[in-house]
Amino acid sequence: MDIVPQLIVNSLIAGSLYALVAMSFNLIFGATKFFNLSHGVLAAVGGYTAFFLGTTLGAPVSVAVAGAVIAAAAIGYGFEFFIFRPLRKRKASNLVLLVASLGAFTAVEAIIAILFTSQFRTLSSLTGTPGVVHLGTGVMTYVQVVILASAVAILILLWLVLTRTSFGKAVRAVSDDEEVAKIVGINTNKIIGIVFIVGSAIAGLAGVFAGMDTGIEPRMGFVLLLKGVIAAIVGGIGSVYGGFLGAFLLGFAENFGIWYISGEWKDAIAFAILIIFLLVRPQGILGKKKT
Amino acid sequence: MKTKVIFGLLAIVAVALLIGTSDKEADSESEIKIGVVTPLTGGAAYWGESSLVGIRLAEQELQEKGIPVRVIVEDGELDPKLALSGAQKLVNIDGIDAMYTEFNPAVIAVSSFLQDKDLIQICNATPVSPLALSENFFKTYLDYEESCEQVANVLQGRGHTKVGVLKMNLEHGDLCLKGIRNVFGDNVVVENYNTGIVDFRTPLAKLEASGVQVIFHAAFQAETLASLRNMRELGMSQPFVGLAETMTPGVAEEFEDVLEGAVVFGLPTVSPDLLARLNTVAVDEKLVDQNAAALAYLHITQLGEALSECKKETACVREKLKQSPANAGVGFQGFTDRIAGFDTLIQEWKDGQFVPVSE
């Protein structure tokens, strides 16, 4: 059996999930310039909301997915409005914001575990037994096709929004220099708030997809965040497009890496890539070198 | 006069306080405190949450018998550091009289800490190494090497000659692999992985490419479900071998299409009577694993009764435990050399359900 097509498919699936987290993480990082660790738990919020709506309440898949995205967006905006904005107003350092985001992450993760228990669950009631697409000797489920297509579609949408709209220009202005953006009349709090809503919604969608592909448990956000952040740094921290590239590079490196060596090295491969980039090209693939 | 009244009142209050304190001390001394370290969060939380059901039933029944027992539970996740800090709190702050510790990473860490303490511990885990640390330690749960060897014999009897193993990097994985290798020798292809991994597509694709006839995966529930799902995606038709405790009815129903020829092994079935009693204290969906609940119930009951009869004297409790009678409700055969004996129940998927293998 030729295993290479399946390895390519596996890499694309992993890369797509990492890409959703990395792009949304970089979108928020670009505007706020701090490591928002609470981003990871929004994936778990998405996964569990879909589970609650779809499995517990029996809502159709479209309602469950929409509800999950809205819940993640609302909680992400809640973090910004109630935690990060007041801290920024007090000129809190990025380290303080990072610690606050870790606190938000831990609190929401614990609440999820209390509400839903820590048991591993699947979202199979939403997907049923998905059909498969054959790509040579490789196999991809319809759910995975949707995940890959969504990652690409969101990349294109973000590119269009960031380059073709006045909102995109404002986001880029805030990313370049928040103070200057304020001086020229941009409502930076509003822009950052919208960025949080969009980024959190994408993280929530990533959580739903991860749940449909493998399953959900309260700590799922940490794993997704870890890989998403590695992809974000490798691709270029703060760069949405870099995050996309970094995610697929990571997906391919992990899956082709464990083809040659044992699967227990998967995480080590990811971190080895991160360290190599930090040493050799700290600005990442598409990041700009600081002058 | 006024001063005399004030002093008199103060004296009454002081005496009342002294009486109250001595009563509390007496209560505290007679109360039996059993500490439990079990995973209540993380990948094995389904086990710990089920254990809680057994613990609460044991606590309730002991109290009904007039044994004043209190069980204090600490979450050890699957993290030895958390398990150790939980055990330190139970011993140093709560002043427990005995310990019940669940799962391998926790057991190793907690046993090192308890080895010089005058405390009885029952370890619910696969490794036997903690028993060498203290004569106060007992072990429960399956003998993994023997169980996996028994299952491997069943597979060989069915004509399989090459086995693929997804092996978790924990001691139980090593013990199981040893048991499989005792039967299949070098015809075993191993894919190692670390806990928390739920994407087995590439390891499974590698195993299939190597021509294995069976996928052997003795793991926690999350990993088992993920591997079954991945096998389905990849269209793999090899029989699956896993742990019975992970194959709840819901799981079996969901993965019916990939369970053709599947074999599972585990602890004996819990008796309907005990199960009914466990269900009376179970809330929500937290009784996921009947064996976890049954084991916790059995051993907390044993500890509570022994501590009560022996007035908490460790040597006496140890001897009482060694003489623990068999318990049909749980399939417990007694302790031999401080190791609990259970018959491994091997089941196969037949006509939409798991039934004991006929070989």
XYZ file of C-alpha atoms in Angstrom:
650
model
C 0.000 0.000 0.000
C 1.288 3.448 -0.948
C 1.003 5.426 2.261
C 2.137 8.812 0.858
C -1.305 10.017 -0.380
C -2.766 9.256 3.050
C 0.076 11.128 4.728
C -0.647 14.137 2.517
C -4.336 13.957 3.430
C -3.509 13.616 7.156
C -1.189 16.620 6.891
C -3.879 18.699 5.186
C -6.450 17.822 7.864
C -4.108 18.656 10.736
C -2.908 21.775 8.936
C -6.472 23.014 8.386
C -7.337 22.852 12.087
C -4.050 24.469 13.086
C -4.620 27.130 10.417
C -7.988 28.186 11.845
C -6.456 28.693 15.282
C -3.231 30.261 13.987
C -4.998 32.743 11.676
C -7.425 33.875 14.368
C -4.671 34.020 16.995
C -2.530 36.147 14.691
C -5.479 38.388 13.817
C -5.930 39.224 17.512
C -2.199 39.396 18.203
C -1.761 41.807 15.295
C -4.247 44.229 16.838
C -3.372 43.813 20.528
C 0.294 42.733 20.518
C -0.088 40.317 23.407
C -0.200 36.533 23.652
C -3.880 35.912 24.244
C -3.877 32.430 25.757
C -7.617 32.582 26.420
C -7.994 32.094 22.669
C -7.541 28.335 23.119
C -10.476 27.863 25.444
C -12.807 29.431 22.871
C -12.273 26.333 20.753
C -13.560 24.273 23.688
C -16.481 26.703 24.089
C -17.327 26.144 20.417
C -17.055 22.361 20.678
C -19.175 22.120 23.822
C -21.815 24.571 22.617
C -22.220 22.491 19.469
C -22.434 19.385 21.651
C -25.042 20.966 23.923
C -27.176 22.298 21.081
C -26.791 19.354 18.721
C -26.636 16.368 21.039
C -28.394 17.472 24.224
C -31.089 19.674 22.678
C -31.227 17.884 19.328
C -30.820 21.021 17.220
C -29.913 20.612 13.539
C -26.229 20.776 12.653
C -26.516 24.271 11.122
C -28.054 25.669 14.334
C -25.481 23.873 16.494
C -22.557 25.225 14.454
C -23.997 28.747 14.298
C -24.720 28.698 18.028
C -21.174 27.509 18.754
C -19.618 30.263 16.666
C -21.830 32.918 18.280
C -21.089 31.629 21.802
C -17.326 31.648 21.184
C -17.526 35.140 19.669
C -19.580 36.425 22.612
C -17.240 34.967 25.236
C -14.175 36.175 23.331
C -15.661 39.671 23.215
C -16.523 39.338 26.905
C -12.853 38.649 27.669
C -11.883 41.780 25.715
C -14.582 44.015 27.199
C -14.362 42.929 30.838
C -10.711 41.932 31.210
C -8.319 43.100 28.507
C -9.772 46.559 27.748
C -9.758 47.719 31.388
C -6.213 46.380 31.734
C -5.073 48.190 28.575
C -6.714 51.359 29.921
C -4.542 51.030 33.027
C -1.489 50.658 30.762
C -0.965 47.078 31.918
C 2.091 45.388 30.418
C 1.787 42.566 27.907
C 2.920 40.182 30.624
C -0.044 41.193 32.801
C -2.395 40.727 29.847
C -0.881 37.300 29.171
C -1.376 36.238 32.791
C -4.948 37.574 32.739
C -5.637 35.605 29.553
C -4.241 32.467 31.199
C -6.597 33.063 34.114
C -9.564 33.439 31.771
C -8.518 30.256 29.962
C -8.261 28.246 33.179
C -11.536 29.557 34.617
C -13.609 28.810 31.514
C -11.958 25.402 31.088
C -12.904 24.538 34.686
C -16.485 25.724 34.155
C -16.781 23.526 31.062
C -15.489 20.534 33.050
C -18.002 21.240 35.831
C -20.937 21.639 33.433
C -20.180 18.772 31.070
C -17.778 16.548 33.111
C -14.306 15.777 31.780
C -15.432 12.766 29.824
C -14.320 12.565 26.204
C -17.306 13.016 23.885
C -17.889 12.896 20.175
C -20.034 15.098 17.980
C -21.091 12.103 15.926
C -24.758 12.959 16.461
C -24.103 16.025 14.302
C -22.119 14.303 11.574
C -23.462 10.752 11.625
C -21.029 8.423 9.921
C -19.504 10.745 7.324
C -18.931 9.527 3.791
C -15.419 9.536 2.361
C -13.636 10.932 -0.676
C -10.875 8.808 -2.172
C -7.756 10.660 -3.265
C -5.630 7.925 -4.825
C -4.947 5.564 -1.949
C -5.715 8.347 0.508
C -9.090 8.814 2.167
C -10.730 11.986 3.439
C -14.136 12.223 5.136
C -16.684 14.840 4.056
C -16.208 16.550 7.426
C -12.484 16.848 6.756
C -13.177 18.229 3.279
C -15.366 20.881 4.915
C -12.603 21.669 7.436
C -10.025 22.123 4.684
C -12.411 24.175 2.530
C -13.344 26.347 5.520
C -9.703 27.083 6.335
C -9.067 28.179 2.752
C -12.342 30.151 2.580
C -11.599 31.970 5.834
C -8.112 32.831 4.607
C -9.603 34.354 1.440
C -12.312 36.186 3.403
C -9.803 37.634 5.846
C -7.571 38.681 2.950
C -10.515 40.421 1.267
C -11.644 42.118 4.477
C -8.166 43.213 5.527
C -7.146 44.544 2.110
C -10.386 45.732 0.494
C -12.459 47.308 3.260
C -12.162 50.401 5.443
C -12.462 48.120 8.482
C -9.440 46.167 7.208
C -7.490 49.382 6.818
C -8.405 50.367 10.371
C -7.282 46.947 11.656
C -3.963 47.355 9.860
C -3.610 50.854 11.256
C -4.215 49.609 14.795
C -1.760 46.768 14.157
C 0.917 49.192 12.984
C 0.521 51.666 15.857
C -2.504 51.899 18.134
C -1.628 55.388 19.419
C -1.243 56.852 15.923
C -4.477 55.134 14.896
C -6.236 56.870 17.796
C -4.772 60.239 16.787
C -6.113 59.910 13.238
C -9.589 59.289 14.648
C -9.917 55.519 14.608
C -11.993 54.113 17.462
C -9.374 51.555 18.441
C -11.444 49.938 21.178
C -14.218 49.297 18.679
C -11.804 47.880 16.102
C -10.101 45.628 18.668
C -13.534 44.534 19.909
C -14.580 43.496 16.397
C -11.239 41.733 15.890
C -11.903 39.770 19.082
C -15.391 38.841 17.860
C -14.107 37.645 14.460
C -11.043 35.866 15.872
C -13.022 34.176 18.644
C -15.715 33.050 16.195
C -13.032 31.388 14.049
C -11.544 29.709 17.150
C -15.027 28.475 18.075
C -15.461 27.054 14.577
C -12.086 25.302 14.924
C -13.380 23.716 18.140
C -16.540 22.477 16.418
C -14.485 21.001 13.573
C -12.027 19.383 15.983
C -15.010 17.905 17.804
C -16.519 16.575 14.588
C -13.181 15.164 13.458
C -11.959 13.569 16.689
C -14.007 14.541 19.745
C -14.199 17.024 22.583
C -12.918 17.202 26.131
C -12.483 20.302 28.300
C -8.713 20.491 27.747
C -8.969 20.327 23.959
C -8.340 24.076 23.738
C -4.855 23.776 25.166
C -3.650 21.338 22.511
C -5.182 23.394 19.705
C -3.738 26.603 21.137
C -0.281 25.082 21.473
C -0.167 23.947 17.859
C -1.895 27.112 16.652
C 0.636 29.321 18.416
C 3.571 27.318 17.042
C 2.075 27.701 13.566
C 1.505 31.421 14.195
C 5.117 31.965 15.250
C 6.545 29.817 12.463
C 4.399 31.584 9.876
C 5.109 35.027 11.272
C 3.586 36.314 14.484
C 0.784 38.781 13.805
C 0.487 37.731 10.153
C -2.820 36.067 9.254
C -1.415 34.632 6.020
C 1.773 33.541 7.787
C -0.324 31.664 10.316
C -1.991 29.759 7.469
C 1.346 28.800 5.922
C 2.882 27.898 9.283
C -0.067 25.639 10.086
C 0.321 23.552 6.947
C 4.089 23.414 7.335
C 3.534 22.097 10.852
C 0.891 19.591 9.705
C 3.160 18.196 6.991
C 6.257 18.129 9.232
C 4.429 16.264 11.999
C 2.812 13.646 9.786
C 5.765 13.000 7.485
C 8.060 13.100 10.523
C 6.227 10.316 12.319
C 6.220 8.298 9.123
C 9.962 7.860 9.617
C 10.082 7.881 13.393
C 7.592 6.802 16.024
C 4.372 8.714 16.700
C 5.530 9.595 20.222
C 7.803 12.218 18.604
C 4.930 14.181 17.071
C 4.934 17.013 19.629
C 8.721 17.007 19.782
C 8.793 17.586 16.015
C 6.469 20.579 16.385
C 8.615 22.132 19.099
C 11.835 21.372 17.222
C 10.460 23.363 14.273
C 9.517 26.194 16.624
C 13.013 26.304 18.140
C 14.667 26.176 14.733
C 12.576 29.119 13.556
C 13.185 31.087 16.749
C 16.921 30.616 16.261
C 17.205 31.001 12.507
C 14.239 33.117 11.445
C 12.516 34.541 14.535
C 10.216 36.733 12.465
C 8.724 33.574 10.863
C 8.026 32.878 7.193
C 6.072 36.033 6.393
C 6.913 38.190 9.386
C 8.856 41.404 9.002
C 12.295 41.638 10.540
C 12.409 44.242 13.298
C 14.701 47.120 12.451
C -19.838 42.537 92.436
C -19.829 43.510 88.760
C -16.278 42.162 88.375
C -17.251 38.888 90.037
C -20.178 38.444 87.615
C -17.936 39.112 84.615
C -15.295 36.623 85.838
C -18.007 34.101 86.557
C -19.423 34.403 83.042
C -15.949 34.157 81.533
C -15.291 31.014 83.530
C -18.539 29.437 82.313
C -17.695 30.300 78.706
C -14.164 28.870 79.105
C -15.491 25.608 80.562
C -18.092 25.355 77.793
C -15.408 25.929 75.175
C -13.159 23.284 76.749
C -15.995 20.752 76.816
C -16.872 21.552 73.190
C -13.253 21.202 72.064
C -12.727 17.909 73.828
C -15.947 16.566 72.267
C -14.743 17.621 68.832
C -11.360 16.037 69.459
C -13.043 12.836 70.512
C -15.224 12.922 67.373
C -12.204 13.668 65.230
C -10.244 10.795 66.762
C -13.007 8.264 66.184
C -13.705 9.457 62.637
C -12.019 7.347 59.969
C -10.547 9.441 57.182
C -9.654 7.789 53.895
C -7.836 9.806 51.249
C -8.356 9.200 47.541
C -6.233 10.461 44.670
C -7.956 9.889 41.339
C -8.185 11.695 38.000
C -11.251 13.954 38.036
C -10.063 16.029 35.084
C -8.197 15.155 31.912
C -8.339 12.087 29.693
C -9.012 9.562 32.448
C -11.626 11.628 34.289
C -14.355 9.224 33.179
C -12.703 6.690 35.504
C -12.261 9.032 38.469
C -15.794 10.367 38.218
C -17.123 6.806 38.165
C -14.914 5.929 41.147
C -16.567 8.757 43.061
C -19.894 6.962 42.712
C -18.420 3.827 44.300
C -16.741 5.887 47.004
C -19.980 7.639 47.950
C -21.880 4.329 48.109
C -19.180 2.783 50.320
C -19.169 5.855 52.547
C -22.964 5.758 52.841
C -23.127 2.030 53.632
C -20.279 2.228 56.166
C -21.996 5.095 57.947
C -25.242 3.098 58.004
C -23.290 0.327 59.770
C -22.196 2.859 62.367
C -18.652 3.301 61.062
C -17.922 7.041 61.030
C -15.980 7.236 57.770
C -15.166 10.299 55.699
C -13.541 10.019 52.278
C -11.563 13.012 51.064
C -10.886 13.076 47.329
C -8.105 14.916 45.518
C -7.807 15.283 41.746
C -4.557 13.794 40.426
C -5.398 14.191 36.704
C -2.781 11.935 35.107
C -0.095 14.203 36.476
C 2.320 12.808 39.086
C 3.044 16.299 40.467
C -0.645 17.024 41.084
C -1.169 13.562 42.529
C 1.759 14.055 44.893
C 0.605 17.467 46.102
C -2.878 16.001 46.619
C -1.416 13.168 48.689
C 0.713 15.596 50.736
C -2.395 17.634 51.528
C -4.340 14.503 52.512
C -1.603 13.264 54.837
C -0.248 16.507 56.309
C -3.389 18.619 56.542
C -6.354 16.245 56.546
C -4.588 13.577 58.621
C -5.995 10.602 56.731
C -5.805 7.046 58.070
C -5.474 5.222 54.724
C -5.105 5.988 51.022
C -6.682 4.720 47.793
C -4.724 5.896 44.759
C -5.737 5.396 41.148
C -3.735 5.235 37.912
C -0.129 4.667 37.133
C 1.573 8.073 37.167
C -0.218 8.985 40.401
C 0.539 5.667 42.082
C 4.294 5.869 41.470
C 4.537 9.434 42.812
C 2.239 8.914 45.800
C 3.893 5.614 46.784
C 7.327 7.248 46.973
C 5.889 9.848 49.325
C 4.002 7.319 51.479
C 6.718 4.668 51.734
C 7.974 5.825 55.139
C 4.552 6.730 56.516
C 2.556 4.455 58.772
C -0.343 4.311 56.323
C -2.106 1.616 54.358
C -2.421 2.309 50.636
C -4.360 0.422 47.986
C -3.053 1.239 44.504
C -5.519 0.814 41.684
C -3.062 0.607 38.787
C -1.052 -1.772 36.638
C 2.508 -1.441 38.043
C 3.595 -3.776 40.823
C 6.800 -1.875 41.641
C 5.206 0.214 44.476
C 4.630 -3.000 46.463
C 8.370 -3.276 47.024
C 8.443 0.144 48.722
C 6.282 -0.732 51.712
C 4.556 -3.752 53.191
C 1.574 -1.436 53.775
C 0.879 -1.157 50.039
C -1.647 -3.301 48.190
C -2.372 -3.474 44.456
C -5.641 -3.921 42.639
C -6.785 -3.987 38.964
C -5.844 -6.394 36.147
C -2.517 -8.114 35.667
C -1.805 -6.489 32.310
C 0.956 -8.757 31.072
C -1.087 -11.862 31.808
C -4.313 -10.373 30.407
C -2.699 -9.246 27.150
C -1.029 -12.639 26.807
C -4.396 -14.351 27.238
C -5.921 -12.128 24.552
C -2.926 -12.738 22.268
C -3.503 -16.474 22.670
C -7.110 -16.012 21.576
C -5.924 -14.060 18.504
C -3.359 -16.712 17.645
C -6.040 -19.373 17.988
C -7.984 -17.514 15.320
C -5.090 -17.789 12.898
C -3.626 -14.297 13.206
C 0.136 -14.185 12.833
C 1.047 -10.487 12.863
C -0.231 -7.898 15.319
C -0.073 -4.102 15.207
C 0.071 -2.349 18.563
C -0.747 1.265 19.324
C 1.206 1.609 22.538
C 0.704 4.404 25.018
C 3.912 5.466 26.730
C 2.885 4.336 30.190
C 3.899 1.246 32.145
C 0.665 -0.548 31.297
C 1.580 -0.262 27.614
C 4.939 -1.911 28.236
C 3.397 -4.699 30.312
C 0.768 -5.379 27.664
C 3.349 -5.409 24.873
C 5.387 -7.917 26.863
C 2.326 -10.162 27.107
C 1.635 -9.897 23.354
C 5.290 -10.593 22.534
C 5.167 -13.711 24.742
C 2.797 -15.126 22.116
C 3.689 -13.405 18.827
C 7.429 -12.915 19.339
C 8.836 -10.560 16.720
C 5.640 -10.504 14.657
C 4.471 -7.414 16.492
C 4.636 -3.938 14.917
C 4.549 -1.170 17.516
C 3.539 2.476 17.158
C 4.283 4.392 20.350
C 2.430 7.548 21.338
C 2.133 9.886 24.291
C -1.009 10.428 26.359
C -3.419 13.039 25.030
C -2.984 12.099 21.361
C -6.308 11.622 19.578
C -5.146 11.565 15.958
C -3.986 8.093 14.977
C -4.382 8.397 11.209
C -0.698 8.263 10.396
C 0.265 5.551 12.939
C -2.686 3.425 11.734
C -1.762 3.980 8.081
C 1.762 2.833 8.924
C 0.471 -0.283 10.697
C -1.769 -1.142 7.766
C 1.110 -0.643 5.336
C 3.188 -3.077 7.405
C 0.570 -5.789 6.865
C -0.659 -6.363 10.403
C -3.797 -8.471 10.790
C -5.026 -7.077 14.112
C -4.918 -3.641 15.778
C -4.242 -3.996 19.514
C -4.921 -0.798 21.438
C -5.316 -1.067 25.232
C -5.843 2.578 26.154
C -8.085 5.100 27.859
C -11.477 5.892 26.377
C -10.533 9.029 24.440
C -7.673 7.303 22.638
C -9.757 4.185 21.982
C -12.611 6.159 20.428
C -10.221 8.196 18.325
C -8.471 5.114 16.977
C -11.783 3.419 16.129
C -12.944 6.543 14.345
C -9.668 6.754 12.422
C -9.870 3.069 11.475
C -13.323 3.711 10.078
C -12.109 6.718 8.097
C -9.207 4.760 6.644
C -11.489 1.847 5.783
C -9.427 -0.573 7.870
C -11.024 -3.959 8.408
C -8.544 -5.501 10.857
C -10.145 -6.754 14.076
C -9.711 -4.277 16.924
C -8.570 -5.293 20.396
C -9.147 -2.928 23.292
C -10.144 -2.554 26.900
C -13.686 -3.560 27.821
C -14.076 -0.578 30.157
C -13.801 1.796 27.210
C -16.549 0.009 25.257
C -19.629 1.459 26.894
C -22.929 0.565 25.165
C -22.996 3.986 23.491
C -19.510 3.493 22.071
C -20.303 0.016 20.840
C -23.438 1.328 19.128
C -21.563 4.206 17.485
C -18.735 2.040 16.173
C -20.737 -1.075 15.362
C -19.527 -0.993 11.749
C -15.836 -1.302 12.729
C -16.235 -3.819 15.528
C -16.440 -6.892 13.281
C -14.132 -9.459 14.928
C -13.305 -7.097 17.803
C -12.068 -8.483 21.105
C -12.062 -6.646 24.431
C -10.701 -7.594 27.823
C -11.181 -6.273 31.307
C -12.360 -6.851 34.821
C -15.288 -9.191 35.449
C -18.818 -7.861 35.026
C -20.271 -6.035 38.032
C -23.218 -7.868 39.591
C -26.701 -6.443 38.902
C -27.293 -5.997 42.640
C -24.186 -3.856 43.156
C -24.889 -1.957 39.947
C -28.392 -1.114 41.156
C -26.966 0.181 44.432
C -24.346 2.228 42.608
C -27.061 3.757 40.474
C -28.863 4.983 43.566
C -25.990 7.361 44.343
C -24.986 8.147 40.743
C -25.919 11.616 39.546
C -25.997 12.917 35.981
C -24.014 10.659 33.634
C -21.066 10.201 35.963
C -21.274 6.425 36.297
C -19.489 5.825 33.010
C -17.316 2.958 34.136
C -18.948 0.317 36.300
C -15.648 -1.394 37.138
C -14.111 1.855 38.383
C -17.084 2.410 40.668
C -17.147 -1.220 41.808
C -13.415 -1.328 42.613
C -13.566 1.934 44.552
C -16.642 0.685 46.426
C -14.963 -2.616 47.294
C -11.684 -1.187 48.527
C -13.086 1.808 50.415
C -15.432 -0.601 52.176
C -12.534 -2.952 52.988
C -10.420 -0.067 54.299
C -13.255 1.434 56.335
C -14.161 -1.877 57.993
C -10.557 -2.844 58.686
C -9.695 0.580 60.134
C -12.782 0.448 62.337
C -12.176 -3.082 63.624
C -8.471 -2.429 64.197
C -8.948 0.981 65.811
C -6.715 2.354 63.027
C -3.721 0.205 64.031
C -1.749 -0.238 60.789
C -0.353 -3.756 61.299
C -3.803 -5.028 62.213
C -5.411 -3.284 59.188
C -2.775 -4.832 56.918
C -3.541 -8.327 58.190
C -7.291 -7.745 57.904
C -6.909 -6.644 54.290
C -4.800 -9.701 53.466
C -7.675 -11.838 54.715
C -10.341 -9.923 52.790
C -12.983 -12.364 51.592
C -13.821 -12.804 47.924
C -16.546 -10.525 46.585
C -18.700 -11.914 43.807
C -20.267 -8.525 43.101
C -16.961 -7.257 41.797
C -15.302 -10.540 40.841
C -12.642 -10.043 43.530
C -10.896 -13.261 44.581
C -8.906 -11.928 47.536
C -5.384 -10.583 47.962
C -2.404 -12.838 47.258
C 0.956 -11.325 48.181
C -0.940 -8.015 48.530
C -2.108 -8.234 44.871
C -5.848 -8.418 44.225
C -6.906 -11.325 42.065
C -9.466 -11.013 39.277
C -10.343 -13.281 36.357
C -9.718 -11.461 33.086
C -12.965 -11.339 31.164
C -12.295 -11.636 27.415
C -15.230 -10.819 25.162
C -15.819 -10.748 21.422
C -18.230 -8.775 19.262
C -21.036 -11.079 18.160
C -24.488 -10.212 16.851
C -24.295 -6.595 17.914
C -22.938 -7.114 21.414
C -19.892 -8.229 23.354
C -20.144 -11.774 24.661
C -17.539 -13.890 26.473
C -15.242 -15.683 24.007
C -16.038 -19.337 23.521
C -12.399 -20.488 22.993
